[in-house]
Amino acid sequence: MTIFLSPSRIRAMHESGAVTMADYVAAVEAAYRDQGLGDFQILPRQNFWVERAGQAKPASLKLGGGLLKNVGVMGCSMYSTGYGGGMNLWITLYSAVHGGVEAILHGGGIGPMKTGATAAVAAKYMARPEAATLGLIGTGEQARTQLMGLMVVRPLKTVRVFSRAAENRDGFVAWAKSAFPGLSLQTTTGARTAVEGADIVVTVTNSKTPVIEAGWLAPGAHCAFIGAHYPDAREVDGATLRRGRVVVDDLDQAFHEKGEILIPLKSGEISRDIVLGDIGSVITGKLKPRGGASDITMFLSGGTSLEYLGSSAMLARKAKEAGLGQLLDGGDP
């Protein structure tokens, strides 16, 4: 039987604690482990642009897909953007064992959680074990799940926050104080103050131009650059990348759409070998991004369908176990 999980059902699972951020971290790690083992296939995100009369920017339909052999699922994620009201994302999940439709899920509530989990998995394998100070640039919805994910894998004690939007910044701090009472939370007057001396640096903004500078990064820092995934947008410049040991979520997708790489690559500031490999290779031990305590590691991620597939498989399993969601006929062959 196919299980249908609406936005309200998924939200209820989150709010009740039936599904936690630790569950997402484990699910995303399993997905990327399949990548590292070579037991996967992926369709890098495809963009279909929709020009509309009277609109300066086009809307789009985005499609990604993949197969995770050991997780045992395959499927696709599809969403529209640019029509107002955020993205309308749906995931169709198939069994890789018998080919039936396991689940149909709305991805709106999954997206921020799986993105936070992905950066957390990278930090688990790339950040120093004792990392305790986070410099966070950006305080929107995605910033909250970034902090949630990092708190699963590292013993953070201090979070320094910068955002140009005072309303978002204040809202984030109020939420974080409630969610993690033991954390020391500091708002800063600029990005530099947030980043300098931080053990972990996360940028999760909608900026098209760099928001930090290379010289701000402390030796030994781990960085996650999450916000941009268009070829003409980047949160950091080539000089910053040259200071680090760079890992991406998926090689094909990164060289297809990640502006942090494509812009300096086109200008000759960097070469393709600046990217050491993908996060799956790190998880499986094929790639060791940190040679010493002073190395600066960097994870560049625009999000892939593997994260959605792994997260959706976990959600479908937990929903079926708890008797949640709506069952649809016709899922099994």
CSV table of C-alpha atoms in Angstrom, one decimal:
chain,number,residue,atom,x,y,z
A,1,MET,CA,0.0,0.0,0.0
A,2,THR,CA,1.1,3.5,-0.8
A,3,ILE,CA,1.2,6.0,2.1
A,4,PHE,CA,0.2,9.6,1.4
A,5,LEU,CA,1.8,12.2,3.7
A,6,SER,CA,0.3,15.7,3.5
A,7,PRO,CA,2.1,18.8,4.9
A,8,SER,CA,-0.1,18.7,8.0
A,9,ARG,CA,0.8,15.1,8.6
A,10,ILE,CA,4.5,15.7,8.3
A,11,ARG,CA,4.3,18.8,10.5
A,12,ALA,CA,2.5,16.8,13.2
A,13,MET,CA,5.2,14.1,13.1
A,14,HIS,CA,7.8,16.8,13.7
A,15,GLU,CA,5.9,18.6,16.4
A,16,SER,CA,5.0,15.4,18.3
A,17,GLY,CA,8.6,14.1,18.3
A,18,ALA,CA,7.6,11.1,16.3
A,19,VAL,CA,10.4,12.2,13.9
A,20,THR,CA,13.4,14.2,15.1
A,21,MET,CA,16.4,15.9,13.6
A,22,ALA,CA,18.5,13.0,14.7
A,23,ASP,CA,16.3,10.8,12.5
A,24,TYR,CA,16.9,13.1,9.5
A,25,VAL,CA,20.7,13.1,10.1
A,26,ALA,CA,20.7,9.3,10.2
A,27,ALA,CA,18.6,9.1,7.0
A,28,VAL,CA,20.7,11.5,5.1
A,29,GLU,CA,23.9,9.9,6.2
A,30,ALA,CA,22.6,6.5,5.0
A,31,ALA,CA,21.7,8.1,1.6
A,32,TYR,CA,25.1,9.6,1.1
A,33,ARG,CA,26.8,6.4,2.3
A,34,ASP,CA,25.2,4.7,-0.7
A,35,GLN,CA,26.8,7.5,-2.8
A,36,GLY,CA,30.2,6.7,-1.3
A,37,LEU,CA,29.8,3.0,-1.9
A,38,GLY,CA,28.7,3.6,-5.5
A,39,ASP,CA,25.4,2.0,-4.8
A,40,PHE,CA,23.4,4.9,-6.2
A,41,GLN,CA,22.3,6.8,-9.3
A,42,ILE,CA,21.3,10.5,-9.4
A,43,LEU,CA,19.7,12.8,-11.8
A,44,PRO,CA,21.2,16.3,-11.1
A,45,ARG,CA,18.5,18.9,-10.7
A,46,GLN,CA,16.9,20.0,-14.0
A,47,ASN,CA,15.4,23.4,-14.4
A,48,PHE,CA,12.6,24.2,-16.8
A,49,TRP,CA,12.1,28.0,-17.0
A,50,VAL,CA,8.7,29.5,-17.5
A,51,GLU,CA,8.7,33.1,-18.9
A,52,ARG,CA,5.5,35.0,-17.8
A,53,ALA,CA,4.1,38.2,-19.3
A,54,GLY,CA,4.6,41.1,-17.0
A,55,GLN,CA,7.1,39.3,-14.7
A,56,ALA,CA,10.7,40.3,-14.6
A,57,LYS,CA,11.9,36.9,-13.4
A,58,PRO,CA,10.9,33.6,-14.8
A,59,ALA,CA,9.2,30.9,-12.8
A,60,SER,CA,10.5,27.4,-12.9
A,61,LEU,CA,9.8,23.7,-12.6
A,62,LYS,CA,12.7,21.8,-11.0
A,63,LEU,CA,13.1,18.0,-11.2
A,64,GLY,CA,15.6,15.6,-9.5
A,65,GLY,CA,15.7,11.9,-9.1
A,66,GLY,CA,17.8,9.0,-7.9
A,67,LEU,CA,18.3,5.5,-6.7
A,68,LEU,CA,19.6,4.3,-3.3
A,69,LYS,CA,20.3,0.6,-3.5
A,70,ASN,CA,21.0,-0.2,0.1
A,71,VAL,CA,18.3,2.2,1.4
A,72,GLY,CA,16.1,0.3,-1.0
A,73,VAL,CA,14.3,3.2,-2.7
A,74,MET,CA,14.2,5.2,-5.9
A,75,GLY,CA,12.1,8.1,-7.0
A,76,CYS,CA,11.9,11.8,-7.9
A,77,SER,CA,11.3,15.2,-6.3
A,78,MET,CA,9.6,17.9,-8.3
A,79,TYR,CA,8.7,21.4,-7.4
A,80,SER,CA,7.6,24.8,-8.9
A,81,THR,CA,9.0,28.1,-7.8
A,82,GLY,CA,8.5,31.7,-8.7
A,83,TYR,CA,4.8,31.7,-8.5
A,84,GLY,CA,4.6,33.2,-5.0
A,85,GLY,CA,4.0,31.3,-1.7
A,86,GLY,CA,7.3,29.4,-1.8
A,87,MET,CA,7.9,26.2,-3.6
A,88,ASN,CA,5.3,23.5,-4.1
A,89,LEU,CA,7.3,20.3,-3.8
A,90,TRP,CA,6.2,16.7,-4.1
A,91,ILE,CA,8.2,13.5,-3.8
A,92,THR,CA,7.2,10.1,-5.3
A,93,LEU,CA,9.0,7.3,-3.6
A,94,TYR,CA,9.3,3.8,-5.2
A,95,SER,CA,10.6,0.6,-3.7
A,96,ALA,CA,13.8,-0.5,-5.4
A,97,VAL,CA,13.0,-4.1,-4.4
A,98,HIS,CA,9.5,-4.6,-5.9
A,99,GLY,CA,8.9,-1.4,-7.9
A,100,GLY,CA,5.8,-0.4,-6.1
A,101,VAL,CA,5.0,3.2,-5.0
A,102,GLU,CA,5.9,3.3,-1.3
A,103,ALA,CA,4.9,6.9,-0.6
A,104,ILE,CA,3.8,10.2,-2.0
A,105,LEU,CA,4.9,13.1,0.3
A,106,HIS,CA,4.8,16.8,0.3
A,107,GLY,CA,8.3,18.1,0.6
A,108,GLY,CA,7.7,21.6,2.0
A,109,GLY,CA,8.4,20.5,5.6
A,110,ILE,CA,11.0,18.0,4.6
A,111,GLY,CA,13.3,20.5,2.7
A,112,PRO,CA,14.6,22.6,5.7
A,113,MET,CA,15.0,19.5,7.8
A,114,LYS,CA,17.0,17.5,5.3
A,115,THR,CA,19.1,20.5,4.5
A,116,GLY,CA,20.0,21.0,8.1
A,117,ALA,CA,20.7,17.3,8.4
A,118,THR,CA,23.0,17.3,5.3
A,119,ALA,CA,25.2,20.0,6.7
A,120,ALA,CA,25.2,18.2,10.0
A,121,VAL,CA,26.5,15.0,8.4
A,122,ALA,CA,29.3,17.0,6.8
A,123,ALA,CA,30.2,18.5,10.1
A,124,LYS,CA,30.2,15.1,11.8
A,125,TYR,CA,32.9,13.9,9.4
A,126,MET,CA,34.7,17.2,8.7
A,127,ALA,CA,34.6,19.5,11.7
A,128,ARG,CA,37.1,19.0,14.6
A,129,PRO,CA,35.5,16.9,17.4
A,130,GLU,CA,35.8,19.7,19.9
A,131,ALA,CA,34.2,22.3,17.7
A,132,ALA,CA,32.0,24.4,20.0
A,133,THR,CA,31.6,27.9,18.5
A,134,LEU,CA,29.3,28.5,15.5
A,135,GLY,CA,29.4,31.6,13.3
A,136,LEU,CA,26.0,31.7,11.5
A,137,ILE,CA,25.3,34.1,8.6
A,138,GLY,CA,21.6,34.2,7.8
A,139,THR,CA,18.7,33.8,10.1
A,140,GLY,CA,15.7,32.6,8.0
A,141,GLU,CA,13.9,29.3,8.3
A,142,GLN,CA,16.8,27.3,7.0
A,143,ALA,CA,19.1,28.7,9.6
A,144,ARG,CA,17.0,27.1,12.4
A,145,THR,CA,17.4,23.7,11.0
A,146,GLN,CA,21.1,24.3,10.4
A,147,LEU,CA,21.5,24.8,14.1
A,148,MET,CA,19.2,21.9,15.0
A,149,GLY,CA,21.3,19.6,12.8
A,150,LEU,CA,24.7,20.8,14.2
A,151,MET,CA,23.4,20.3,17.8
A,152,VAL,CA,22.9,16.6,17.0
A,153,VAL,CA,26.6,16.1,16.0
A,154,ARG,CA,28.7,18.6,17.8
A,155,PRO,CA,28.7,20.0,21.4
A,156,LEU,CA,28.1,23.6,20.5
A,157,LYS,CA,28.4,26.1,23.3
A,158,THR,CA,28.3,29.5,21.6
A,159,VAL,CA,26.4,30.7,18.5
A,160,ARG,CA,27.3,34.1,17.0
A,161,VAL,CA,24.7,35.3,14.5
A,162,PHE,CA,24.6,38.0,11.8
A,163,SER,CA,21.7,38.9,9.5
A,164,ARG,CA,20.9,42.1,7.7
A,165,ALA,CA,17.2,41.6,8.5
A,166,ALA,CA,16.8,42.6,12.1
A,167,GLU,CA,13.3,41.0,12.3
A,168,ASN,CA,14.7,37.6,11.2
A,169,ARG,CA,17.7,37.9,13.5
A,170,ASP,CA,15.6,38.7,16.6
A,171,GLY,CA,13.1,36.0,15.7
A,172,PHE,CA,15.9,33.4,15.3
A,173,VAL,CA,17.5,34.4,18.6
A,174,ALA,CA,14.2,34.1,20.5
A,175,TRP,CA,13.6,30.7,19.0
A,176,ALA,CA,17.1,29.4,19.7
A,177,LYS,CA,17.0,30.5,23.3
A,178,SER,CA,13.8,28.5,23.7
A,179,ALA,CA,15.0,25.5,21.8
A,180,PHE,CA,18.5,25.3,23.3
A,181,PRO,CA,18.5,27.0,26.7
A,182,GLY,CA,22.1,26.1,27.4
A,183,LEU,CA,23.5,27.9,24.3
A,184,SER,CA,25.2,31.3,24.6
A,185,LEU,CA,23.7,33.3,21.8
A,186,GLN,CA,25.3,36.5,20.5
A,187,THR,CA,24.0,38.8,17.8
A,188,THR,CA,26.8,40.7,15.9
A,189,THR,CA,26.9,44.0,14.0
A,190,GLY,CA,28.6,42.4,11.0
A,191,ALA,CA,29.5,39.1,9.4
A,192,ARG,CA,33.1,39.4,10.3
A,193,THR,CA,32.5,39.5,14.0
A,194,ALA,CA,30.3,36.3,13.7
A,195,VAL,CA,32.9,34.4,11.6
A,196,GLU,CA,36.3,35.3,13.1
A,197,GLY,CA,37.5,32.6,15.5
A,198,ALA,CA,34.5,30.4,14.9
A,199,ASP,CA,35.0,26.6,14.9
A,200,ILE,CA,32.2,26.1,12.4
A,201,VAL,CA,30.9,28.7,9.9
A,202,VAL,CA,27.6,28.4,8.1
A,203,THR,CA,26.3,30.7,5.4
A,204,VAL,CA,22.6,30.2,4.6
A,205,THR,CA,21.5,33.3,2.8
A,206,ASN,CA,19.8,34.4,-0.4
A,207,SER,CA,22.7,36.6,-1.4
A,208,LYS,CA,24.1,36.4,-4.9
A,209,THR,CA,27.4,38.0,-3.8
A,210,PRO,CA,29.9,36.8,-1.3
A,211,VAL,CA,29.0,37.4,2.4
A,212,ILE,CA,32.3,36.5,4.0
A,213,GLU,CA,36.0,37.0,3.3
A,214,ALA,CA,38.8,34.5,3.2
A,215,GLY,CA,40.9,36.2,5.9
A,216,TRP,CA,38.1,35.9,8.5
A,217,LEU,CA,38.3,32.1,8.7
A,218,ALA,CA,40.3,30.7,11.6
A,219,PRO,CA,42.7,27.8,11.2
A,220,GLY,CA,40.9,24.5,11.8
A,221,ALA,CA,37.5,25.9,11.0
A,222,HIS,CA,34.8,23.9,9.2
A,223,CYS,CA,32.5,25.8,6.8
A,224,ALA,CA,29.2,24.9,5.2
A,225,PHE,CA,28.1,27.1,2.3
A,226,ILE,CA,24.5,26.2,1.8
A,227,GLY,CA,22.4,29.2,0.5
A,228,ALA,CA,23.2,29.4,-3.2
A,229,HIS,CA,22.6,26.9,-5.9
A,230,TYR,CA,22.4,29.0,-9.1
A,231,PRO,CA,25.3,29.4,-11.5
A,232,ASP,CA,25.2,33.2,-11.1
A,233,ALA,CA,25.1,33.3,-7.3
A,234,ARG,CA,27.7,32.6,-4.6
A,235,GLU,CA,28.1,33.2,-0.9
A,236,VAL,CA,31.9,33.0,-1.0
A,237,ASP,CA,34.6,33.9,-3.5
A,238,GLY,CA,37.4,32.1,-5.1
A,239,ALA,CA,40.0,33.4,-2.6
A,240,THR,CA,37.9,31.8,0.2
A,241,LEU,CA,37.7,28.5,-1.5
A,242,ARG,CA,41.5,28.5,-2.0
A,243,ARG,CA,42.0,28.6,1.7
A,244,GLY,CA,40.0,25.3,2.2
A,245,ARG,CA,39.8,21.7,1.4
A,246,VAL,CA,36.5,21.5,-0.5
A,247,VAL,CA,33.9,18.8,-0.6
A,248,VAL,CA,30.5,18.9,-2.4
A,249,ASP,CA,27.3,17.0,-2.1
A,250,ASP,CA,27.4,15.7,-5.7
A,251,LEU,CA,30.2,16.4,-8.2
A,252,ASP,CA,28.0,16.5,-11.4
A,253,GLN,CA,25.4,18.8,-9.8
A,254,ALA,CA,28.0,21.1,-8.2
A,255,PHE,CA,29.8,21.6,-11.5
A,256,HIS,CA,26.4,22.1,-13.1
A,257,GLU,CA,24.9,24.8,-10.9
A,258,LYS,CA,27.0,25.8,-7.9
A,259,GLY,CA,28.1,29.5,-8.5
A,260,GLU,CA,30.8,29.3,-5.8
A,261,ILE,CA,32.6,27.0,-8.1
A,262,LEU,CA,31.5,28.0,-11.6
A,263,ILE,CA,32.1,31.8,-11.3
A,264,PRO,CA,35.8,31.5,-10.2
A,265,LEU,CA,36.3,28.5,-12.5
A,266,LYS,CA,35.2,30.6,-15.4
A,267,SER,CA,37.5,33.5,-14.5
A,268,GLY,CA,40.5,31.2,-13.9
A,269,GLU,CA,40.8,31.9,-10.2
A,270,ILE,CA,40.5,28.2,-9.4
A,271,SER,CA,40.7,24.9,-11.3
A,272,ARG,CA,38.4,21.9,-11.1
A,273,ASP,CA,40.8,20.0,-8.8
A,274,ILE,CA,40.0,22.4,-6.0
A,275,VAL,CA,37.1,20.1,-5.3
A,276,LEU,CA,38.4,16.9,-3.5
A,277,GLY,CA,35.3,14.9,-4.0
A,278,ASP,CA,31.8,14.2,-2.6
A,279,ILE,CA,30.5,13.8,0.9
A,280,GLY,CA,29.7,10.1,0.3
A,281,SER,CA,33.4,9.4,-0.2
A,282,VAL,CA,34.1,11.2,3.1
A,283,ILE,CA,31.5,9.1,4.9
A,284,THR,CA,32.9,5.8,3.6
A,285,GLY,CA,36.5,6.8,4.3
A,286,LYS,CA,37.6,6.9,0.7
A,287,LEU,CA,38.4,10.6,1.1
A,288,LYS,CA,40.0,12.3,4.2
A,289,PRO,CA,39.3,16.1,3.9
A,290,ARG,CA,41.1,17.0,7.1
A,291,GLY,CA,44.8,16.2,7.2
A,292,GLY,CA,45.5,18.2,10.4
A,293,ALA,CA,43.9,20.3,13.1
A,294,SER,CA,44.7,23.5,11.3
A,295,ASP,CA,43.2,22.6,8.0
A,296,ILE,CA,40.1,24.5,6.9
A,297,THR,CA,37.4,22.3,5.5
A,298,MET,CA,34.5,23.4,3.3
A,299,PHE,CA,31.3,21.7,2.4
A,300,LEU,CA,29.4,23.2,-0.6
A,301,SER,CA,25.8,22.0,-1.0
A,302,GLY,CA,22.9,23.1,-3.0
A,303,GLY,CA,20.8,20.0,-2.1
A,304,THR,CA,20.3,16.8,-4.0
A,305,SER,CA,17.5,14.3,-4.6
A,306,LEU,CA,19.4,11.8,-2.5
A,307,GLU,CA,18.6,13.8,0.6
A,308,TYR,CA,14.9,13.8,-0.3
A,309,LEU,CA,14.9,10.1,-1.0
A,310,GLY,CA,16.6,9.1,2.2
A,311,SER,CA,14.5,11.4,4.3
A,312,SER,CA,11.3,10.3,2.6
A,313,ALA,CA,12.1,6.6,3.1
A,314,MET,CA,12.6,7.3,6.8
A,315,LEU,CA,9.3,9.3,7.1
A,316,ALA,CA,7.3,6.7,5.2
A,317,ARG,CA,8.7,3.9,7.5
A,318,LYS,CA,7.9,5.8,10.7
A,319,ALA,CA,4.5,6.8,9.5
A,320,LYS,CA,3.5,3.2,8.7
A,321,GLU,CA,4.9,2.0,12.0
A,322,ALA,CA,2.8,4.6,13.9
A,323,GLY,CA,-0.3,4.2,11.7
A,324,LEU,CA,-0.1,7.7,10.4
A,325,GLY,CA,-0.9,9.1,7.0
A,326,GLN,CA,-3.4,8.1,4.4
A,327,LEU,CA,-3.2,4.7,2.7
A,328,LEU,CA,-3.9,4.6,-1.1
A,329,ASP,CA,-4.7,1.6,-3.1
A,330,GLY,CA,-2.6,0.7,-6.1
A,331,GLY,CA,0.9,1.2,-4.6
A,332,ASP,CA,2.1,-2.4,-4.7
A,333,PRO,CA,2.6,-4.2,-8.0
